mmCIF file of C-alpha atoms and ligand atoms in Angstrom:
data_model
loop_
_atom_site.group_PDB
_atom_site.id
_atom_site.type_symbol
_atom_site.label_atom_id
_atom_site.label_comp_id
_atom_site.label_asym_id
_atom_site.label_seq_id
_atom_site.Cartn_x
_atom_site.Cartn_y
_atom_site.Cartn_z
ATOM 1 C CA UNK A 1 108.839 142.139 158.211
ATOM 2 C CA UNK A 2 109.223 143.254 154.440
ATOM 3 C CA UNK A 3 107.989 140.499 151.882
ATOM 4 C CA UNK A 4 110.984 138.920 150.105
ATOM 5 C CA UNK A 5 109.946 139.709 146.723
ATOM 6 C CA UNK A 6 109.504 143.599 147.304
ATOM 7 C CA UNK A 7 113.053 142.383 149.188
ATOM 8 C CA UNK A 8 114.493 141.066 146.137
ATOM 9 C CA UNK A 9 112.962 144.382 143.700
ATOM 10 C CA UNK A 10 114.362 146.307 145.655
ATOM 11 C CA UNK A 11 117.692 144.366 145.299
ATOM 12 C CA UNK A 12 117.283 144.310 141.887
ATOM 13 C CA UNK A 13 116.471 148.175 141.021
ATOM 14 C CA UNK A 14 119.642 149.092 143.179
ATOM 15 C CA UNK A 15 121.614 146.952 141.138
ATOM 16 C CA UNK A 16 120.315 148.134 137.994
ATOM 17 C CA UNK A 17 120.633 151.687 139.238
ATOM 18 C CA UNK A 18 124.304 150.967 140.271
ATOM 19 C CA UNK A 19 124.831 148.991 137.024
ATOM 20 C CA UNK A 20 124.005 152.739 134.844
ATOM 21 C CA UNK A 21 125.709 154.543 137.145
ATOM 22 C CA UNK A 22 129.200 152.409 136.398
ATOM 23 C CA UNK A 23 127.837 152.333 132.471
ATOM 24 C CA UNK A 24 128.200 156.100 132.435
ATOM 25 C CA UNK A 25 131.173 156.607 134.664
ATOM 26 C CA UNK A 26 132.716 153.915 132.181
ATOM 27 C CA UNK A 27 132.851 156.170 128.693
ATOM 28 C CA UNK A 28 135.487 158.490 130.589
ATOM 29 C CA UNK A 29 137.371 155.643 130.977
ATOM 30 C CA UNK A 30 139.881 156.393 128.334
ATOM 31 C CA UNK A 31 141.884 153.308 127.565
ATOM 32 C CA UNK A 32 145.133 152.560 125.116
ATOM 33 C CA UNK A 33 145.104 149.019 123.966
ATOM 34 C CA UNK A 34 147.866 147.822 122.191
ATOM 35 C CA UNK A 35 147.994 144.616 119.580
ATOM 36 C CA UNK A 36 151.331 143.270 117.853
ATOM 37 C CA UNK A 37 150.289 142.419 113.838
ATOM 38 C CA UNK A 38 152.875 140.367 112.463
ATOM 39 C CA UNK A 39 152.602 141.291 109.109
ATOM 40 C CA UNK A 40 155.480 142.849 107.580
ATOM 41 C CA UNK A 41 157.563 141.183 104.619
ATOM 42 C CA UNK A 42 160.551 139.248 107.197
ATOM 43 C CA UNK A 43 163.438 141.798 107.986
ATOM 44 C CA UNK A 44 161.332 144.687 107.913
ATOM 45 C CA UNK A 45 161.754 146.788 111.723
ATOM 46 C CA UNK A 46 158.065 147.451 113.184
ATOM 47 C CA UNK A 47 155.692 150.188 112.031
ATOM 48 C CA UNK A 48 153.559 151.783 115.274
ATOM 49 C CA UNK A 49 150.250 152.665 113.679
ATOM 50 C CA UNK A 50 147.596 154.697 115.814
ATOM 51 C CA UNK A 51 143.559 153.621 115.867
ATOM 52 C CA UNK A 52 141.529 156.172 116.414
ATOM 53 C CA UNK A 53 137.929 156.167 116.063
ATOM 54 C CA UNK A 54 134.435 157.180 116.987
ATOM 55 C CA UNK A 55 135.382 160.056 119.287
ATOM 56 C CA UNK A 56 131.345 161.428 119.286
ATOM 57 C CA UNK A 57 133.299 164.682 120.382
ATOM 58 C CA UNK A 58 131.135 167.621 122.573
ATOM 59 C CA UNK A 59 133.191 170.710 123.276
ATOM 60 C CA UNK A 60 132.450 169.867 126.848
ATOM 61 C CA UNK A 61 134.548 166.791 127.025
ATOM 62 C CA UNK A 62 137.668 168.099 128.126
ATOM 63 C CA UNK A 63 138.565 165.194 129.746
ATOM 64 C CA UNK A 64 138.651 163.369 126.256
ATOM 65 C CA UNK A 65 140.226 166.065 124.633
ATOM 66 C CA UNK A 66 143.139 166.199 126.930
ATOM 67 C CA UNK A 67 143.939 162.699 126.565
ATOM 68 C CA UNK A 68 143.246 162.400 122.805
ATOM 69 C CA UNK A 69 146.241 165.148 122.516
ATOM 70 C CA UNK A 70 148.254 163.011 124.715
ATOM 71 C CA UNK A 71 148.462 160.418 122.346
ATOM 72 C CA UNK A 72 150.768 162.105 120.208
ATOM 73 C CA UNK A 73 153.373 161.394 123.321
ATOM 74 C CA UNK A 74 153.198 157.759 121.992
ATOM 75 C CA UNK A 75 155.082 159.336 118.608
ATOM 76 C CA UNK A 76 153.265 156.726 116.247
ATOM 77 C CA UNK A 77 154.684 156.453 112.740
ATOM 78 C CA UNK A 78 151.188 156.771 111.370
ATOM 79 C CA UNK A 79 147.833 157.913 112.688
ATOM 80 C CA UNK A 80 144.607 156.543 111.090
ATOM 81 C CA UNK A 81 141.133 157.935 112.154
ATOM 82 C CA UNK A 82 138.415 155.635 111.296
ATOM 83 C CA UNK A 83 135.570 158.572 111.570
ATOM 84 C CA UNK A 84 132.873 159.660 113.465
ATOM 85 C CA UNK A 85 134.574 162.550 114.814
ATOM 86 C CA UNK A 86 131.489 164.694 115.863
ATOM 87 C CA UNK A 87 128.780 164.891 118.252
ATOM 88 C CA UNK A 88 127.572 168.779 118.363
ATOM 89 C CA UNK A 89 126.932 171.313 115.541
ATOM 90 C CA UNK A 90 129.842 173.621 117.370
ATOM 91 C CA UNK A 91 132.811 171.179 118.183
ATOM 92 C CA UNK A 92 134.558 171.736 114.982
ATOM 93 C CA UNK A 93 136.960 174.144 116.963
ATOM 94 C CA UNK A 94 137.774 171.675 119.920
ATOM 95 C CA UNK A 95 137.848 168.629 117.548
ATOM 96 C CA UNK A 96 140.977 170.360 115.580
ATOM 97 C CA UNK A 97 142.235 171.386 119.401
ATOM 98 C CA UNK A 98 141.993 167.251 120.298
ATOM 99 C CA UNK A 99 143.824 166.350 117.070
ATOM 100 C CA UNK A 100 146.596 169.323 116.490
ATOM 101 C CA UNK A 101 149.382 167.146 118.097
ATOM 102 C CA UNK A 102 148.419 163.899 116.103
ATOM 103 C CA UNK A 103 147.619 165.895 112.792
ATOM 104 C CA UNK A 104 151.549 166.629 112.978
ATOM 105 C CA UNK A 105 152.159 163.162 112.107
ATOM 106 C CA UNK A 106 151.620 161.251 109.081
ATOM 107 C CA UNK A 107 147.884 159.817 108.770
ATOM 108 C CA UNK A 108 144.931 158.826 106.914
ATOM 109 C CA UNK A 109 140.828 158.944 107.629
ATOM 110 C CA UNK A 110 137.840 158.487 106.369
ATOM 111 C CA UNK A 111 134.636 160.101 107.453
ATOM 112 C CA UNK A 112 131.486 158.177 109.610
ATOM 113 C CA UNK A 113 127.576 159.189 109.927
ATOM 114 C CA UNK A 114 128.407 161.061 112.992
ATOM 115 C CA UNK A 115 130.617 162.978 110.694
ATOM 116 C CA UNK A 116 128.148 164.202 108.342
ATOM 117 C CA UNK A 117 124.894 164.311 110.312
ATOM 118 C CA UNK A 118 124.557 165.378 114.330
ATOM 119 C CA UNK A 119 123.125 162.753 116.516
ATOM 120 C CA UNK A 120 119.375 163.032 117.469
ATOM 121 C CA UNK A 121 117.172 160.898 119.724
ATOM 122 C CA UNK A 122 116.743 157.502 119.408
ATOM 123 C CA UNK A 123 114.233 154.950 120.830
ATOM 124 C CA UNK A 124 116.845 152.873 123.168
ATOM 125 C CA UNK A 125 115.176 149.723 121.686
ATOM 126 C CA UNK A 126 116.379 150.246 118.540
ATOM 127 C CA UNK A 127 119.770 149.438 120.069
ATOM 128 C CA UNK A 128 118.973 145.895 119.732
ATOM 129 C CA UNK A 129 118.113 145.966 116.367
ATOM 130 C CA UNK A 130 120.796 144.633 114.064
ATOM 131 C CA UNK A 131 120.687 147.415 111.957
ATOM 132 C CA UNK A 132 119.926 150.953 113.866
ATOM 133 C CA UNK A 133 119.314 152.800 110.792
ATOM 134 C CA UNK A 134 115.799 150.889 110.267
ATOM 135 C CA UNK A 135 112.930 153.547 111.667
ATOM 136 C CA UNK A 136 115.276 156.596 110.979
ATOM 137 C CA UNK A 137 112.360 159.618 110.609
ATOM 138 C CA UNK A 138 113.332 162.781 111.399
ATOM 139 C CA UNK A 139 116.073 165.124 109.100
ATOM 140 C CA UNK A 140 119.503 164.857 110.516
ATOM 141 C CA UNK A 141 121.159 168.674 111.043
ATOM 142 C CA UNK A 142 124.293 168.526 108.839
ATOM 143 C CA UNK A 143 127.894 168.909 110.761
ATOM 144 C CA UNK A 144 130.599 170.417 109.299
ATOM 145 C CA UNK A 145 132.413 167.211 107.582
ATOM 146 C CA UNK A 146 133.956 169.135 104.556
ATOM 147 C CA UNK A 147 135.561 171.498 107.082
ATOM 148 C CA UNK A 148 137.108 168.691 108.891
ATOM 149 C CA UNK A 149 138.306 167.194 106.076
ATOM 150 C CA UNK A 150 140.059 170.202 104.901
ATOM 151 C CA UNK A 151 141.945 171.174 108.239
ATOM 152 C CA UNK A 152 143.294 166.974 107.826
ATOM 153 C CA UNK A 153 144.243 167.494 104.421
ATOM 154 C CA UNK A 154 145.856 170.512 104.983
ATOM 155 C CA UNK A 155 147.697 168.676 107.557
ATOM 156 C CA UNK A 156 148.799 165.901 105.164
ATOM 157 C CA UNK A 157 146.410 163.678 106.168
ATOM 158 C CA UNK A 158 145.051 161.215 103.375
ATOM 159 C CA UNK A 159 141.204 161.313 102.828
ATOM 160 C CA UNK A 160 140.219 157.799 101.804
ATOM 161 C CA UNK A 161 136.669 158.770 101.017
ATOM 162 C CA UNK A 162 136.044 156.400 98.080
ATOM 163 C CA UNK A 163 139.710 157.214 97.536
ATOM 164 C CA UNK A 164 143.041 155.539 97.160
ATOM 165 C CA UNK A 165 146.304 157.207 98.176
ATOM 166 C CA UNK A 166 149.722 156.246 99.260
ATOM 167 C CA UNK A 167 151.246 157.896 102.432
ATOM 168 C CA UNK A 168 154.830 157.177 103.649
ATOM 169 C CA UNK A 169 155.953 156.392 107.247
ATOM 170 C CA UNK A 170 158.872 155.702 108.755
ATOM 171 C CA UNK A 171 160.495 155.388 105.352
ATOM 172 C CA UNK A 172 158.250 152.965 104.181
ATOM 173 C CA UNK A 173 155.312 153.580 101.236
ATOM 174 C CA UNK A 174 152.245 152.638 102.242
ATOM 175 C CA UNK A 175 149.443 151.778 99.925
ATOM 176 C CA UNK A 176 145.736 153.273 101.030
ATOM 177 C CA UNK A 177 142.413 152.334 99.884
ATOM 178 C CA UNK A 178 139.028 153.828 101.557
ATOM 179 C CA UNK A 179 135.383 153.759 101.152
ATOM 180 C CA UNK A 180 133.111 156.488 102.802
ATOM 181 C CA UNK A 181 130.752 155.585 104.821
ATOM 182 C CA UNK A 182 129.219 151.558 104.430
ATOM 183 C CA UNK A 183 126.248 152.583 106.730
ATOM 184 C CA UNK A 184 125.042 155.134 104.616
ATOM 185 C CA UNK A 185 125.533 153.320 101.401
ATOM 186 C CA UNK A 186 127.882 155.934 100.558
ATOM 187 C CA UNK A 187 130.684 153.473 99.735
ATOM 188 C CA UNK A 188 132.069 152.801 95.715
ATOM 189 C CA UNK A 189 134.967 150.752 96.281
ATOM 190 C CA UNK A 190 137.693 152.449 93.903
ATOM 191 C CA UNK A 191 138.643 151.111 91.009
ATOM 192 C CA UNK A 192 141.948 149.274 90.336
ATOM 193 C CA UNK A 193 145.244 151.023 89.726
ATOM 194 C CA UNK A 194 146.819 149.711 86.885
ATOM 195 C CA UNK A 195 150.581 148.593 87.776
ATOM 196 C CA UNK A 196 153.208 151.414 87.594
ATOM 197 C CA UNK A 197 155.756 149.318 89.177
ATOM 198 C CA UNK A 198 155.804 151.151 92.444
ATOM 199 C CA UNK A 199 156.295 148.549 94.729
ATOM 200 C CA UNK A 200 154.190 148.932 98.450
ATOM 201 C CA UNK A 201 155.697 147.738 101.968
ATOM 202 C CA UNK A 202 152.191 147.861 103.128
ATOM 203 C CA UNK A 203 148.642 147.856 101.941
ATOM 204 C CA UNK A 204 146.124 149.491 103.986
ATOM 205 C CA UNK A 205 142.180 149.070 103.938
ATOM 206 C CA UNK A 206 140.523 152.024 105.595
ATOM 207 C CA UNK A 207 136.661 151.857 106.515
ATOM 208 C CA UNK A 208 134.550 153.196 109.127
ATOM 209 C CA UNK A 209 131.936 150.595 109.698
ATOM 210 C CA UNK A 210 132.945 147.029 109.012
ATOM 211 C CA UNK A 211 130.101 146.069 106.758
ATOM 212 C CA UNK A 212 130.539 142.352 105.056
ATOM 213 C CA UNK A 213 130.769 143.963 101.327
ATOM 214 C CA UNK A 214 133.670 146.320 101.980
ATOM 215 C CA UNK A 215 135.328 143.527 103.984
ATOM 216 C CA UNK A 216 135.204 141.550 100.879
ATOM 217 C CA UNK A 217 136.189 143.922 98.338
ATOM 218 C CA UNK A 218 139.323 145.046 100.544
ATOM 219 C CA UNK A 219 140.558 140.992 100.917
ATOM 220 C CA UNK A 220 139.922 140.805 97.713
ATOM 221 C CA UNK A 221 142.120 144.191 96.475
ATOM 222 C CA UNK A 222 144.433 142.929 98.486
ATOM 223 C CA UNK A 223 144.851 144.810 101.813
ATOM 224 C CA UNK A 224 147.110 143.411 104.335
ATOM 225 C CA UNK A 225 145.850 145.024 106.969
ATOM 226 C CA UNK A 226 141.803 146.554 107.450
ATOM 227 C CA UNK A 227 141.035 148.862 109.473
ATOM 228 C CA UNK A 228 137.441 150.118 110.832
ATOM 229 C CA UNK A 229 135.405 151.762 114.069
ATOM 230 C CA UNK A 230 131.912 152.267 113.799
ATOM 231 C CA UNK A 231 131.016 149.089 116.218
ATOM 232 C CA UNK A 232 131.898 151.035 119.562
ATOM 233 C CA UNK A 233 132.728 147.116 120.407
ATOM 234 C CA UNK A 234 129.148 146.876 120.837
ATOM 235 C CA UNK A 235 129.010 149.172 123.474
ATOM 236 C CA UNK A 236 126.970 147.728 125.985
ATOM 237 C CA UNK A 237 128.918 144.268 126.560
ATOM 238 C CA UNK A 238 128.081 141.335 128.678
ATOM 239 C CA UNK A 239 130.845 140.313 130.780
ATOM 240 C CA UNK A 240 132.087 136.315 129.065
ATOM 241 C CA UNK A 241 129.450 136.684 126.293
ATOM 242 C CA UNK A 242 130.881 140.334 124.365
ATOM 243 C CA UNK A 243 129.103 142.180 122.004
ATOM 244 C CA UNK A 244 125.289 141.902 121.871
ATOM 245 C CA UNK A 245 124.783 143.850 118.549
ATOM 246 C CA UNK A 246 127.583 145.402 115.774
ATOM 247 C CA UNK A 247 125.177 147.749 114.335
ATOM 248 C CA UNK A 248 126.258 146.549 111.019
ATOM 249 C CA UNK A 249 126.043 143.070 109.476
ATOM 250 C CA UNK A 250 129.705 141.868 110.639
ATOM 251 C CA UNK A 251 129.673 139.115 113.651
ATOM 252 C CA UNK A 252 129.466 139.951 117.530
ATOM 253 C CA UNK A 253 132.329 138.013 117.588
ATOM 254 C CA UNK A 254 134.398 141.022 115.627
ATOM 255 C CA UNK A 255 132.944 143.837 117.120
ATOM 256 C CA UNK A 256 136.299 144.579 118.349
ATOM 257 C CA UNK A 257 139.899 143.758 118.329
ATOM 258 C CA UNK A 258 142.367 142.241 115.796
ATOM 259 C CA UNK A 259 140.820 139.338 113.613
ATOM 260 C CA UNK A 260 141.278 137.547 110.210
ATOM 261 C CA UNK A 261 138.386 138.514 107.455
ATOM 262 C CA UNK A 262 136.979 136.073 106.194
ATOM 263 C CA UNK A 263 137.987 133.128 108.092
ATOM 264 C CA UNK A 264 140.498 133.120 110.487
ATOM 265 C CA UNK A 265 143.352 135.061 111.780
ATOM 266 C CA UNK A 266 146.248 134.921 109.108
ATOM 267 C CA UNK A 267 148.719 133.707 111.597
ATOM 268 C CA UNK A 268 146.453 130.604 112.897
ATOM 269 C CA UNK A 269 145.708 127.435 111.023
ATOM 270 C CA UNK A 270 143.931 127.602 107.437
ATOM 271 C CA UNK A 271 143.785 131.187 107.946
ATOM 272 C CA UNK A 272 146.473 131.643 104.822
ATOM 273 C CA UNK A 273 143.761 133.243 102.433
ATOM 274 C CA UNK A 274 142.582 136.017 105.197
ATOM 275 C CA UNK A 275 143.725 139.579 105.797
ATOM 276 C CA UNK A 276 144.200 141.043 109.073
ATOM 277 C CA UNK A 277 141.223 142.842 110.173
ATOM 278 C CA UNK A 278 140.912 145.500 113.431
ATOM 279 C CA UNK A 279 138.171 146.901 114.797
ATOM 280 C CA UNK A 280 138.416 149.834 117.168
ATOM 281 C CA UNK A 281 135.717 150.318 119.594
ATOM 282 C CA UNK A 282 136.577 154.030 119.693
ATOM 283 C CA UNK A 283 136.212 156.537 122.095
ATOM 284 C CA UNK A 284 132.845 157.959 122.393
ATOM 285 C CA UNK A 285 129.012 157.315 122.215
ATOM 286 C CA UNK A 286 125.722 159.140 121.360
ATOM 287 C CA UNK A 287 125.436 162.175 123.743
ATOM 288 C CA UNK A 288 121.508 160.190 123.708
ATOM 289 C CA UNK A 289 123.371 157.350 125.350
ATOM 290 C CA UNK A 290 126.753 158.062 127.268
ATOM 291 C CA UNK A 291 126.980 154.524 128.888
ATOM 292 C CA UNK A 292 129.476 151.859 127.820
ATOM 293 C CA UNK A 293 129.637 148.571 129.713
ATOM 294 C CA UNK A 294 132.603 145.811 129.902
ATOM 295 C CA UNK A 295 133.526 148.162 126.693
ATOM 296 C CA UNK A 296 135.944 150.862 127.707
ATOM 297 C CA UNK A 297 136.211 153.471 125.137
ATOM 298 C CA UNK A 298 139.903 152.797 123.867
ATOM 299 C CA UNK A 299 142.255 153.829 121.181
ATOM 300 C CA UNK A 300 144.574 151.217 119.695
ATOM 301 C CA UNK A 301 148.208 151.155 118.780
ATOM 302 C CA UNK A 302 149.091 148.707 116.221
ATOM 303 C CA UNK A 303 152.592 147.423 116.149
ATOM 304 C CA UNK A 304 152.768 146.171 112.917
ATOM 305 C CA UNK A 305 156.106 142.960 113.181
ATOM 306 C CA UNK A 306 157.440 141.510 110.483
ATOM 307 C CA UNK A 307 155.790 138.049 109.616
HETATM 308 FE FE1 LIG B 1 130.304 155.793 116.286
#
């Protein structure tokens, strides 16, 4: 008879085994979440804004491709990508093939790290460290960011990199502001715009990763609505607990979804002083670790309500 505890490793390794298995059948999982913002000055009709973020793109993920394109059947009024586009020195070509149908729409971006530098190999351990960049050795290969960023421009998409811009949707003029990318330290918060008189239905705050300082500086500019990716929702999630890291300093507790920043949501109690804040846990991973769990890879459609 076998000895219980080689009994209960053996239970246990199966159930690990099973657990990566579901972790890496899980990033296909492509998922549309949808959140209602009631933000809007009263009267105002709704405003359908699109999430999209941290696709980590390969040319061999069809599967991804196919349904990024298919989000353009939702016929948002505004699509915002919230970077990391890019996961191979070649996918430049299929990246633009993903986004044709949305880059007929209005939108806005700003670039992430994965849209600059090509992922390389990473101790997993480092996952658990609050900040992954700490231990970062080798020289990243460069993708081809500037290339992206002219085939959305050309499209009429906004680039937010340290940038602010005003885009309008649906009829209605819509204030941007963006930093480039927090985790690199690449962010300078733009200056203020002196007053023209130009009056906005809608302020925008555009970052990729959802670090404390850029949170501040766009509550305090006065954004009515923040946007950022970078978190991947923490990726590997524990079912009732969430999030186990953000890979940035902002709280497990916001890894994903629609919050307030600082305190709390601007529709609950004392949250009067706080803008709205989503996080997108965006669509991809490292190629180094394709497994997501309790964290489907999602895009987001925000339907901004009047307040
Ligand atoms: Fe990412």
């Amino acid at each position: 008879m076998r000895h219980p505890v080689l009994t209960a490793l053996g239970l246990g390794a199966a159930a690990g085994v099973g657990a990566l298995a579901w972790a890496h059948l899980e990033t296909s999982m492509y998922t549309l979440r949808e959140v209602s913002v009631p933000v809007l000055p009263p009267g105002q009709p709704d405003l359908r804004i699109l999430h999209i973020s941290d696709l980590h793109l390969t040319p061999s993920q069809e599967g991804k491709i196919a349904w990024v394109r298919s989000l353009a059947d939702l016929q948002p009024d505004l699509v915002v990508d919230t970077g990391d586009n890019m996961a191979h020195v070649d996918v430049l070509p299929s990246l633009e093939f993903a986004l044709a149908p949305l880059l007929e729409l209005p939108g806005a971006f700003v670039m992430g790290s994965n849209d600059y530098f090509a992922p390389s190999f990473k101790n997993p351990a480092r996952y658990l460290q609050a900040d992954a960049r700490i231990g970062r050795s080798v020289e990243p290969t460069p993708l081809p960011a500037d290339k992206l960023a002219a085939t959305m421009t050309a499209a009429g998409w906004k680039d937010l990199t340290n940038r602010r811009d005003t885009v309008v949707a649906d009829g209605r003029r819509i204030s941007l502001v963006g930093v480039d990318d927090p985790h690199l330290d690449r962010d300078e918060f733009p200056a203020p715009v002196p007053a023209s008189g130009a009056t906005s239905d809608l302020r925008l705050g555009v970052t990729h990763a959802p670090y404390t300082r850029v949170l501040d500086q766009m509550h305090e500019d006065g954004s009515d609505v923040i946007l950022a990716g970078h978190t991947h929702g923490g990726q590997l999630c524990l079912p009732f607990y969430g999030a186990l890291v953000t890979n940035c300093d902002v709280d497990r507790g916001r890894a994903k979804g629609l919050h307030g920043w600082p305190g709390a949501r601007p529709d609950a109690a004392g949250g009067e002083d706080s803008t709205w804040m989503h996080v997108c846990a965006g669509l991809g991973t490292s190629p180094y670790a394709p497994v997501r769990f309790a964290c489907r890879p999602e895009a987001t459609l925000l339907t901004l309500t009047a307040r």
